[in-house]
Each structure stands twice: as structure tokens, then as C-alpha cells.
Amino acid sequence: MYHIDFNKTANLHFIGIGGISMSGFAELLLSKGFHITGSDSHDSDITEHLEKLGIQILYGQKASNIPDNTDLVVYTAAIADDNPELVEAKRRGIPTMVRADMIGQIMKNYSNAIAVSGTHGKTTVTSMLSHIYISADTDPTISVGAILDVLDGNIRVGNSPNWIMEACEYTNSFLSFSPTTEIILNIEEDHLDFFKDINDIRNSFKEFANLLPNDGLLVINGDIDNYAEICPTHGCNIVTYSISNPECNYYADNISYNNYGCGSFDLYVNGKKAERVNLNVTGIHNIGNSLAAIAVAYTQGLDHEKVLKGLEQFRGADRRFQKKGEVAGITIIDDYAHHPSEIKATLAAAKNYPHKNIWCVFQPHTYTRTRAFLTEFAEALALADKVILTDIYAAREKDPGDISSVDILLELERLGKEGYYISSFDDIENFILKNCVNGDMLITMGAGDVVTIGEELLSF
């Protein structure tokens, strides 16, 4: 396999360079002296940014896009085997590397490589760690799956051994990584278009944990069912955290919330009260997220005052209970939640935020997930006062014709909740303007393009 070595630069070509992840790594490698070219289906703000950095980008997929002097072609798992550029690279004998393998190669250049995993919360905890490690003057390199104000984007290029990034379990991509520190936030059923069942998912996380070296660090949620089964079989340092079990190494007690649902708590470390922690993000789930971030930072010896200062400065990542603005007295929030557990956490947090009625516009993400969690989606959405359902966002899937948002609506009606199915975004916007009142909260929710509904309302 080709090895990416920061001490030996090369000419790299990225197929699909406009993706938020691929673009970040292209920018990182450019900063390390690599010559980068790329292609994408169309231009965007991301590709325009890369072009301003000096990266040549060609639009459309064709064999001639690959420069003659290319040393390596990088592509995402979404690129088909018959992609003209991938076919051409193989015809010419140019080494190729899928994105997950590239990430693993990059991580080997950092002696403190922190990988944040879990079914939920990866982006938030990576964002928290970003604020903490920047506050502590550690000059980290960071890759996060959302736009973060402190980074002015989704990537930060540092000049230290510290690397912080998300580690997604989908298609087992995180098994290609090379972490020295891991966080495992939670393990639940998801991505059932790839995994067989929860045991298959747990096995992948166990394999991920076993990637750690003997002197590595695993921070794991002690509330995970039989978490010890996931831990490595070798002798790395294992640290637990919990919001319910005081026997864990890091524990939150005496939890309270301000008028906007932001939490504060007494931090206990190994059974002893340490300090009061104040957050500027909503919900009890973010108290758990902060415990994971604190556990890594404290275990790695960061100054406690700077850690807590960094946490206080974190006010949320893009699309994570993000206040977009107000229109006609209606507070518009956007959230990326697309799994029942995430929906429950977001709507529970919203209860502590000022509101009359909570309206939730939910866009289900993929047919597979909708079918797998049909009842659970309805039960989670029932925490809202009123629910509007859009069509399912297909993402990588084709419509099988046997599942739709109407099925969720029927489940909601069985629970006695007020719900509506409206297929057109324009019709949803008009419905909201007619039916929401001053003081209501509107949450656009989902991993697709539902965010545009709130943004359009704010432009009226």
C-alpha cells in the first residue's frame, strides 16, 4: 500500500474533492507540501475555497482529469468501480486509496491521534475537544464533520503531534484508522443497510478499540451495556465516564440548567469532587459529551482551567441545536438528528428552552433507517407538540416503494399526536407561517436538506 509521509511529498489527485471531508484532507495535505489536484461533479463554495488556495479542480468525471505526474489517486467509498477516473488510474498503474485508508495513513504522522467514535455525538465531542485543545495552546490539527466557528471551517492545520478527528463506524471505515487515543460515546443500532444487527455493530467497535497501542488511551461511556466486552484485550489505559454511575472515573452530579437549557454540574474524578463545569450547549446528552472530552483532556495532562474555559466557549457545532434566527416571533432551530435516540435528546433539550409550542419538521434519512426504526421514530417525535413530516431523504438509496413518511404519520396518530405529512418544502413554509404563533419554536430536523426550510423562512 502507498504510504503518506509528511517528510516525502507527492502529487495527489482527489476524486470528489468537493465533499466536506475530502476537501478538508486536501487542504491539510496541501499545507504539508503535497501537490493536489481534484475533480467534482459541480462547483460549490467548498471548491471555490480550494481553488483560491491554488488547487486545480476539474468538473465532470473523465479520464483526462488525472495529471500525467500523479503519484496517488484518492477516492471515497461512494465512487463506483466504473468511474472513468478510477478506471484510468488503474489502467495506468497509479496507486489508488479509499478515503478511510488515506485517513489512517495521515494519522500515522501524529503521535497523539485522537479518534472520536460512537453512534451519536461524534461531531459535538470533536468540536468540544477542538475548543479545549486550542484553549490549552496545544496547536492541534483537527478534522470535524461540520463547520465550526473556532476553525472558520471544518479543518485546522496545526504544527504539533496532536490530531483530533471523528471516526465513523459506517462500512467499518474506522477500522482503517491509526488512533493512539479513542473515545467510544455510545453503541446503538444504526446503518442497518450495512451491519447485520447490534452484535455486529458491537463487534466492529471492539475491533476498533483493539487498534489502540499498548500505551494508548480508551475513554468509554460506562453506561454502554457490558462496556468491558468492548475494551481492548491488551493493556492500554481505560477511563470510564457516566452521567448515571458514580463508580465511573468521571461522573456528573448536581446537574442544573439555565433558562436556555444549558447545563452545569459538579465534576467528580475518581470519586472526588473536582470543580463546577458550566456549558453553553443544551441538554443532558451534552453533559455526557463534555465528560468524554474532559476525560481525554485531563488524562492527557491539560491545564484544568484552560479545559473548562475551552468548554465554556463552545456554543455548538453547525446543525447541532443551532439557532438560525427568528421570524414573526417564531424561534427557528436546526438540528442534524436522524436517529430516534438523537431525536429524543434534541427534543428533551428543547423542553428547557423558552417556547410555547415545539413544532418539529422532520425529514427521515434513508428508507432503510425509516423502516428499521418506524415505531421508534414516532415515539421520539411524540416529544414535540406538533410534527410535520417531509418526504424521506434518499441519500445513497433508491425508493423501494414500500415505506414512506406517511407510515411514521400513522404511528404518530396511534400515539394521539398531532402530525402532518407535507411533501413540498414551499407548502411546509406556508403552513408554518399560517399556523405557528409568536413564542413557538420550530426545529427543522434531519441529515438531509431540511435546513433550507428554516433558512427560507428567515429570508421572508
Coordinates of C-alpha atoms in Angstrom, one line a residue:
M1 CA 0.0 0.0 0.0
Y2 CA 1.1 3.6 -0.7
H3 CA 2.3 5.4 2.4
I4 CA 1.6 9.1 3.0
D5 CA 4.7 10.5 4.6
F6 CA 4.9 14.2 5.6
N7 CA 8.6 14.1 5.0
K8 CA 8.2 13.0 1.4
T9 CA 5.6 15.0 -0.6
A10 CA 3.9 13.7 -3.8
N11 CA 1.3 14.6 -6.4
L12 CA -2.2 13.5 -5.2
H13 CA -5.5 13.6 -7.2
F14 CA -8.8 13.6 -5.3
I15 CA -12.0 12.2 -7.0
G16 CA -14.9 14.0 -5.3
I17 CA -12.8 16.7 -3.8
G18 CA -15.8 19.0 -3.1
G19 CA -17.1 16.8 -0.2
I20 CA -16.7 18.3 3.3
S21 CA -14.4 15.6 4.4
M22 CA -12.3 15.2 1.2
S23 CA -11.9 18.9 0.9
G24 CA -10.5 19.2 4.4
F25 CA -7.9 16.5 3.9
A26 CA -6.9 18.0 0.5
E27 CA -6.3 21.3 2.3
L28 CA -4.4 19.6 5.1
L29 CA -2.1 17.8 2.7
L30 CA -1.6 20.9 0.6
S31 CA -0.3 22.7 3.7
K32 CA 2.2 19.8 4.2
G33 CA 3.7 20.4 0.8
F34 CA 1.8 17.9 -1.3
H35 CA 0.7 19.0 -4.8
I36 CA -3.1 18.5 -5.0
T37 CA -5.5 18.3 -7.9
G38 CA -9.1 17.2 -7.9
S39 CA -12.4 16.7 -9.6
D40 CA -16.0 17.1 -8.7
S41 CA -19.4 17.0 -10.4
H42 CA -20.0 20.7 -9.9
D43 CA -18.6 23.8 -8.4
S44 CA -19.5 24.9 -4.9
D45 CA -18.4 27.3 -2.1
I46 CA -16.0 24.5 -1.0
T47 CA -14.4 24.0 -4.4
E48 CA -14.1 27.8 -4.8
H49 CA -12.3 27.9 -1.5
L50 CA -9.9 25.2 -2.6
E51 CA -9.2 26.9 -5.9
K52 CA -8.3 30.1 -4.1
L53 CA -5.7 28.0 -2.2
G54 CA -4.2 27.1 -5.5
I55 CA -5.7 23.6 -6.1
Q56 CA -6.7 22.9 -9.7
I57 CA -10.2 21.4 -9.9
L58 CA -11.8 20.0 -13.0
Y59 CA -15.6 19.5 -13.2
G60 CA -17.2 16.3 -14.5
Q61 CA -15.7 12.8 -14.3
K62 CA -13.4 11.9 -17.2
A63 CA -10.1 10.0 -17.6
S64 CA -8.2 13.1 -18.8
N65 CA -8.7 14.8 -15.4
I66 CA -5.8 12.8 -13.9
P67 CA -2.5 14.6 -14.5
D68 CA 0.4 12.7 -16.0
N69 CA 2.6 13.0 -12.9
T70 CA 0.0 11.7 -10.4
D71 CA 1.5 9.5 -7.7
L72 CA -1.7 8.6 -5.9
V73 CA -5.5 8.8 -6.6
V74 CA -7.8 9.2 -3.5
Y75 CA -11.5 8.5 -3.7
T76 CA -14.5 7.9 -1.4
A77 CA -16.4 4.7 -0.9
A78 CA -19.3 6.3 -2.9
I79 CA -17.2 6.3 -6.1
A80 CA -18.3 3.4 -8.4
D81 CA -15.8 0.9 -9.8
D82 CA -16.6 2.1 -13.3
N83 CA -15.8 5.8 -12.5
P84 CA -13.8 7.0 -15.5
E85 CA -11.0 8.5 -13.4
L86 CA -10.7 5.4 -11.2
V87 CA -10.6 3.1 -14.2
E88 CA -8.0 5.3 -15.8
A89 CA -5.8 5.4 -12.7
K90 CA -5.9 1.6 -12.5
R91 CA -5.2 1.3 -16.3
R92 CA -2.1 3.5 -15.9
G93 CA -0.9 1.6 -12.8
I94 CA -1.3 4.7 -10.5
P95 CA -1.8 3.6 -6.8
T96 CA -5.3 4.3 -5.6
M97 CA -6.5 4.7 -2.0
V98 CA -10.0 4.9 -0.5
R99 CA -10.6 7.9 1.9
A100 CA -10.6 5.8 5.1
D101 CA -7.2 4.3 4.2
M102 CA -5.9 7.8 3.5
I103 CA -7.1 9.0 6.9
G104 CA -5.3 6.0 8.6
Q105 CA -2.1 6.9 6.7
I106 CA -2.3 10.6 7.8
M107 CA -2.9 9.7 11.4
K108 CA 0.4 7.8 11.5
N109 CA 2.2 11.1 11.2
Y110 CA 0.8 12.2 14.6
S111 CA 2.0 10.7 17.9
N112 CA -1.3 11.8 19.7
A113 CA -4.0 10.8 17.3
I114 CA -7.5 11.2 19.0
A115 CA -10.4 9.5 17.3
V116 CA -14.0 10.2 18.4
S117 CA -16.4 7.3 17.8
G118 CA -20.0 6.4 18.7
T119 CA -23.4 6.1 17.1
H120 CA -24.2 9.7 18.2
G121 CA -22.3 12.8 19.3
K122 CA -19.1 12.4 17.3
T123 CA -19.2 15.9 15.8
T124 CA -20.2 17.6 19.1
V125 CA -17.4 15.9 21.1
T126 CA -14.8 16.5 18.3
S127 CA -15.9 20.2 18.4
M128 CA -15.6 20.3 22.2
L129 CA -12.1 18.9 22.0
S130 CA -11.3 21.4 19.3
H131 CA -12.1 24.3 21.7
I132 CA -10.4 22.6 24.6
Y133 CA -7.1 21.9 22.8
I134 CA -7.0 25.3 21.1
S135 CA -7.7 26.9 24.5
A136 CA -4.8 24.9 26.0
D137 CA -2.4 26.2 23.3
T138 CA -1.6 22.7 22.0
D139 CA -1.8 23.8 18.3
P140 CA -3.8 20.7 17.2
T141 CA -4.6 19.6 13.7
I142 CA -8.4 19.0 13.5
S143 CA -10.9 17.4 11.1
V144 CA -14.6 17.7 12.1
G145 CA -17.8 16.9 10.2
A146 CA -19.4 20.3 10.5
I147 CA -18.5 24.0 10.1
L148 CA -17.1 25.2 13.4
D149 CA -16.6 28.9 14.1
V150 CA -13.4 28.5 16.0
L151 CA -11.9 26.8 12.9
D152 CA -13.7 29.1 10.4
G153 CA -14.4 25.8 8.6
N154 CA -14.1 22.1 9.2
I155 CA -10.3 21.8 9.2
R156 CA -7.4 23.2 11.2
V157 CA -3.8 22.6 10.3
G158 CA -1.5 22.7 13.3
N159 CA 2.2 22.1 13.8
S160 CA 2.1 19.7 16.8
P161 CA 1.8 16.0 17.4
N162 CA -1.9 16.4 18.3
W163 CA -4.5 15.2 15.9
I164 CA -8.3 15.3 16.6
M165 CA -11.0 13.8 14.3
E166 CA -14.3 11.9 14.1
A167 CA -14.2 8.1 13.5
C168 CA -17.4 6.8 11.8
E169 CA -18.3 3.2 12.0
Y170 CA -20.3 3.1 8.8
T171 CA -18.9 0.5 6.4
N172 CA -16.3 -0.1 9.1
S173 CA -14.3 2.8 7.8
F174 CA -12.8 3.5 11.3
L175 CA -11.1 0.1 11.2
S176 CA -8.6 1.6 8.7
F177 CA -7.6 4.3 11.2
S178 CA -4.4 4.5 13.3
P179 CA -5.5 6.1 16.6
T180 CA -3.5 6.4 19.8
T181 CA -6.5 7.7 21.8
E182 CA -10.1 6.7 21.3
I183 CA -13.5 7.8 22.6
I184 CA -16.4 5.5 22.4
L185 CA -19.5 7.5 23.2
N186 CA -22.3 5.0 22.7
I187 CA -23.2 1.9 20.7
E188 CA -26.7 1.5 19.2
E189 CA -28.4 0.0 16.2
D190 CA -27.9 2.2 13.1
H191 CA -26.7 1.8 9.5
L192 CA -28.6 -1.5 9.2
D193 CA -28.1 -1.3 5.4
F194 CA -24.5 -2.4 6.3
F195 CA -24.5 -4.0 9.7
K196 CA -26.5 -7.2 10.4
D197 CA -27.6 -6.3 14.0
I198 CA -26.4 -4.8 17.2
N199 CA -24.0 -7.6 17.9
D200 CA -22.3 -7.0 14.5
I201 CA -22.0 -3.3 15.5
R202 CA -20.6 -4.1 18.9
N203 CA -18.0 -6.4 17.3
S204 CA -16.9 -3.5 15.0
F205 CA -16.4 -1.2 18.0
K206 CA -14.5 -4.0 19.7
E207 CA -12.2 -4.3 16.7
F208 CA -11.8 -0.5 16.7
A209 CA -10.8 -0.5 20.4
N210 CA -8.2 -3.2 19.7
L211 CA -6.5 -0.9 17.2
L212 CA -5.1 1.1 20.2
P213 CA -1.4 0.5 21.0
N214 CA -0.4 -0.9 24.4
D215 CA 0.3 2.7 25.7
G216 CA -2.9 4.1 24.2
L217 CA -5.9 5.6 25.9
L218 CA -9.6 4.5 25.6
V219 CA -12.2 6.7 27.1
I220 CA -15.5 4.8 27.1
N221 CA -19.1 5.5 28.3
G222 CA -19.6 3.4 31.3
D223 CA -23.4 3.4 30.6
I224 CA -22.8 1.2 27.5
D225 CA -24.3 -2.2 28.1
N226 CA -21.4 -4.5 29.2
Y227 CA -18.9 -1.9 28.1
A228 CA -16.0 -4.1 29.4
E229 CA -16.7 -6.5 26.5
I230 CA -15.8 -3.7 24.0
C231 CA -12.5 -2.8 25.7
P232 CA -9.1 -3.9 24.3
T233 CA -7.7 -7.3 25.3
H234 CA -4.3 -5.7 25.7
G235 CA -3.1 -3.4 28.4
C236 CA -3.9 0.2 27.3
N237 CA -5.3 2.8 29.7
I238 CA -9.1 2.6 30.1
V239 CA -11.0 5.5 31.5
T240 CA -14.8 5.5 32.0
Y241 CA -17.3 8.3 32.3
S242 CA -21.0 8.4 33.1
I243 CA -24.0 10.6 34.0
S244 CA -25.6 7.9 36.0
N245 CA -22.9 5.7 37.5
P246 CA -20.8 7.4 40.2
E247 CA -18.4 4.4 40.2
C248 CA -17.0 5.6 36.8
N249 CA -13.8 7.6 36.7
Y250 CA -15.6 10.8 35.5
Y251 CA -19.1 11.5 36.8
A252 CA -21.5 14.4 36.7
D253 CA -23.6 15.2 39.8
N254 CA -25.8 18.1 41.0
I255 CA -26.9 18.9 37.4
S256 CA -28.8 22.1 36.8
Y257 CA -29.9 24.1 33.7
N258 CA -30.2 27.8 33.0
N259 CA -33.1 29.4 31.2
Y260 CA -31.9 28.3 27.8
G261 CA -31.4 24.6 28.8
C262 CA -27.6 24.9 29.1
G263 CA -26.2 22.5 31.8
S264 CA -24.0 22.9 34.8
F265 CA -22.7 20.1 37.0
D266 CA -20.3 19.1 39.7
L267 CA -17.4 17.1 38.2
Y268 CA -16.2 14.1 40.1
V269 CA -12.9 12.4 39.2
N270 CA -12.2 9.0 40.7
G271 CA -14.8 9.6 43.4
K272 CA -13.6 13.1 44.4
K273 CA -15.3 16.3 43.6
A274 CA -13.1 18.4 41.3
E275 CA -14.9 21.5 40.1
R276 CA -18.1 23.0 38.8
V277 CA -18.5 22.8 35.0
N278 CA -20.6 25.3 33.1
L279 CA -21.7 24.6 29.5
N280 CA -23.2 26.8 26.8
V281 CA -25.0 24.0 24.9
T282 CA -28.3 22.4 25.7
G283 CA -29.4 19.1 27.1
I284 CA -28.2 16.3 29.4
H285 CA -26.7 14.5 26.4
N286 CA -24.2 17.3 26.1
I287 CA -23.3 16.9 29.7
G288 CA -22.3 13.3 28.8
N289 CA -20.4 14.6 25.7
S290 CA -18.5 17.1 27.9
L291 CA -17.5 14.3 30.3
A292 CA -15.9 12.4 27.5
A293 CA -14.0 15.4 26.3
I294 CA -12.9 16.4 29.8
A295 CA -11.7 12.8 30.5
V296 CA -9.4 12.9 27.5
A297 CA -8.0 16.3 28.2
Y298 CA -7.4 15.7 31.9
T299 CA -5.9 12.3 31.3
Q300 CA -3.5 13.8 28.8
G301 CA -2.5 16.4 31.4
L302 CA -4.0 19.6 30.0
D303 CA -4.5 22.5 32.4
H304 CA -7.9 22.2 34.0
E305 CA -8.6 25.9 33.9
K306 CA -7.9 26.1 30.2
V307 CA -10.0 22.9 29.6
L308 CA -13.1 24.4 31.3
K309 CA -12.5 27.8 29.6
G310 CA -12.5 26.0 26.2
L311 CA -15.7 24.1 27.1
E312 CA -17.5 27.3 28.1
Q313 CA -16.5 28.9 24.8
F314 CA -18.2 26.1 22.8
R315 CA -21.7 27.1 21.8
G316 CA -22.5 24.3 19.5
A317 CA -21.5 23.0 16.1
D318 CA -23.2 23.7 12.8
R319 CA -26.6 22.0 12.6
R320 CA -26.5 20.8 16.3
F321 CA -29.4 22.6 18.0
Q322 CA -28.3 25.7 16.1
K323 CA -30.4 28.8 16.5
K324 CA -30.9 30.1 13.0
G325 CA -32.9 33.2 13.9
E326 CA -36.5 34.4 14.5
V327 CA -39.3 35.2 12.2
A328 CA -42.7 36.6 13.3
G329 CA -41.7 35.8 16.9
I330 CA -41.0 32.1 16.0
T331 CA -37.6 30.8 17.1
I332 CA -36.1 28.7 14.4
I333 CA -33.6 25.9 15.4
D334 CA -31.9 23.4 13.1
D335 CA -30.6 20.0 14.2
Y336 CA -28.9 17.1 12.4
A337 CA -30.7 14.4 14.5
H338 CA -31.7 11.5 12.2
H339 CA -31.8 8.6 14.7
P340 CA -34.5 8.1 17.3
S341 CA -32.0 8.5 20.2
E342 CA -30.8 11.7 18.7
I343 CA -34.3 13.0 18.2
K344 CA -35.2 12.2 21.8
A345 CA -32.1 14.0 23.1
T346 CA -32.8 17.1 21.0
L347 CA -36.5 17.4 21.8
A348 CA -35.8 16.7 25.5
A349 CA -33.3 19.6 25.5
A350 CA -35.8 21.8 23.7
K351 CA -38.2 21.4 26.6
N352 CA -35.8 23.5 28.7
Y353 CA -35.6 26.3 26.0
P354 CA -38.2 29.1 26.0
H355 CA -41.2 28.2 23.9
K356 CA -45.0 27.9 23.7
N357 CA -45.3 25.0 21.3
I358 CA -42.5 22.9 19.9
W359 CA -43.0 22.3 16.2
C360 CA -40.7 19.7 14.6
V361 CA -40.3 19.4 10.8
F362 CA -38.7 16.0 10.4
Q363 CA -37.1 14.7 7.3
P364 CA -36.4 11.0 7.6
H365 CA -33.0 9.9 6.3
T366 CA -32.9 6.8 4.1
Y367 CA -35.6 4.2 3.5
T368 CA -33.6 1.6 5.3
R369 CA -33.4 3.6 8.6
T370 CA -37.0 4.6 8.3
R371 CA -38.2 1.0 8.0
A372 CA -35.9 -0.2 10.8
F373 CA -37.0 2.4 13.3
L374 CA -40.5 3.2 12.3
T375 CA -42.1 2.9 15.7
E376 CA -39.1 4.4 17.5
F377 CA -39.2 7.5 15.2
A378 CA -42.9 8.1 16.1
E379 CA -42.2 7.6 19.9
A380 CA -39.3 10.0 19.7
L381 CA -41.1 12.7 17.7
A382 CA -44.0 12.5 20.1
L383 CA -42.0 14.6 22.4
A384 CA -42.7 17.6 20.2
D385 CA -46.1 19.3 20.4
K386 CA -46.7 19.1 16.6
V387 CA -44.9 17.3 13.9
I388 CA -44.6 18.0 10.2
L389 CA -43.1 15.1 8.1
T390 CA -41.4 15.7 4.7
D391 CA -40.6 13.0 2.2
I392 CA -37.7 10.6 3.0
Y393 CA -34.3 11.9 2.0
A394 CA -33.0 9.0 -0.1
A395 CA -29.3 9.8 0.2
R396 CA -27.5 6.8 -1.2
E397 CA -30.6 4.6 -1.6
K398 CA -33.3 4.1 -4.2
D399 CA -37.0 4.2 -3.3
P400 CA -38.2 0.7 -2.7
G401 CA -41.8 1.8 -2.9
D402 CA -42.9 0.1 0.3
I403 CA -42.0 2.7 3.0
S404 CA -42.8 6.4 3.3
S405 CA -43.2 9.3 5.7
V406 CA -46.9 8.5 5.8
D407 CA -46.0 5.4 7.8
I408 CA -44.5 7.5 10.5
L409 CA -47.5 9.7 10.5
L410 CA -49.8 6.7 11.1
E411 CA -47.7 5.7 14.0
L412 CA -47.9 9.2 15.4
E413 CA -51.6 9.2 15.1
R414 CA -51.8 6.0 17.0
L415 CA -50.0 7.7 19.8
G416 CA -52.6 10.5 19.7
K417 CA -50.1 13.2 18.4
E418 CA -50.9 16.0 16.0
G419 CA -48.9 15.3 12.8
Y420 CA -48.9 16.4 9.2
Y421 CA -47.3 15.0 6.0
I422 CA -46.5 17.7 3.5
S423 CA -44.3 16.8 0.5
S424 CA -43.4 20.3 -0.8
F425 CA -41.0 22.5 1.1
D426 CA -42.8 25.6 -0.2
D427 CA -46.1 24.2 1.2
I428 CA -44.4 23.5 4.5
E429 CA -43.2 27.1 4.8
N430 CA -46.6 28.5 4.0
F431 CA -48.2 26.1 6.5
I432 CA -45.8 27.2 9.2
L433 CA -46.4 30.9 8.6
K434 CA -50.2 30.3 8.9
N435 CA -50.1 28.0 12.0
C436 CA -47.1 28.9 14.2
V437 CA -47.6 31.7 16.6
N438 CA -45.4 34.2 18.4
G439 CA -43.4 32.3 21.0
D440 CA -43.4 29.0 19.2
M441 CA -40.2 27.1 18.5
L442 CA -39.7 25.5 15.1
I443 CA -37.0 22.8 14.8
T444 CA -36.0 21.6 11.3
M445 CA -34.5 18.2 11.9
G446 CA -32.7 15.6 9.8
A447 CA -29.5 14.9 7.9
G448 CA -30.7 15.9 4.5
D449 CA -31.7 19.4 3.2
V450 CA -34.5 20.1 5.6
V451 CA -32.4 23.0 7.0
T452 CA -33.3 25.1 3.9
I453 CA -36.9 25.4 5.2
G454 CA -35.9 27.5 8.2
E455 CA -33.4 29.4 6.1
E456 CA -36.1 30.3 3.5
L457 CA -38.5 31.4 6.3
L458 CA -35.8 33.7 7.7
S459 CA -35.5 35.3 4.2
F460 CA -39.1 36.3 4.1

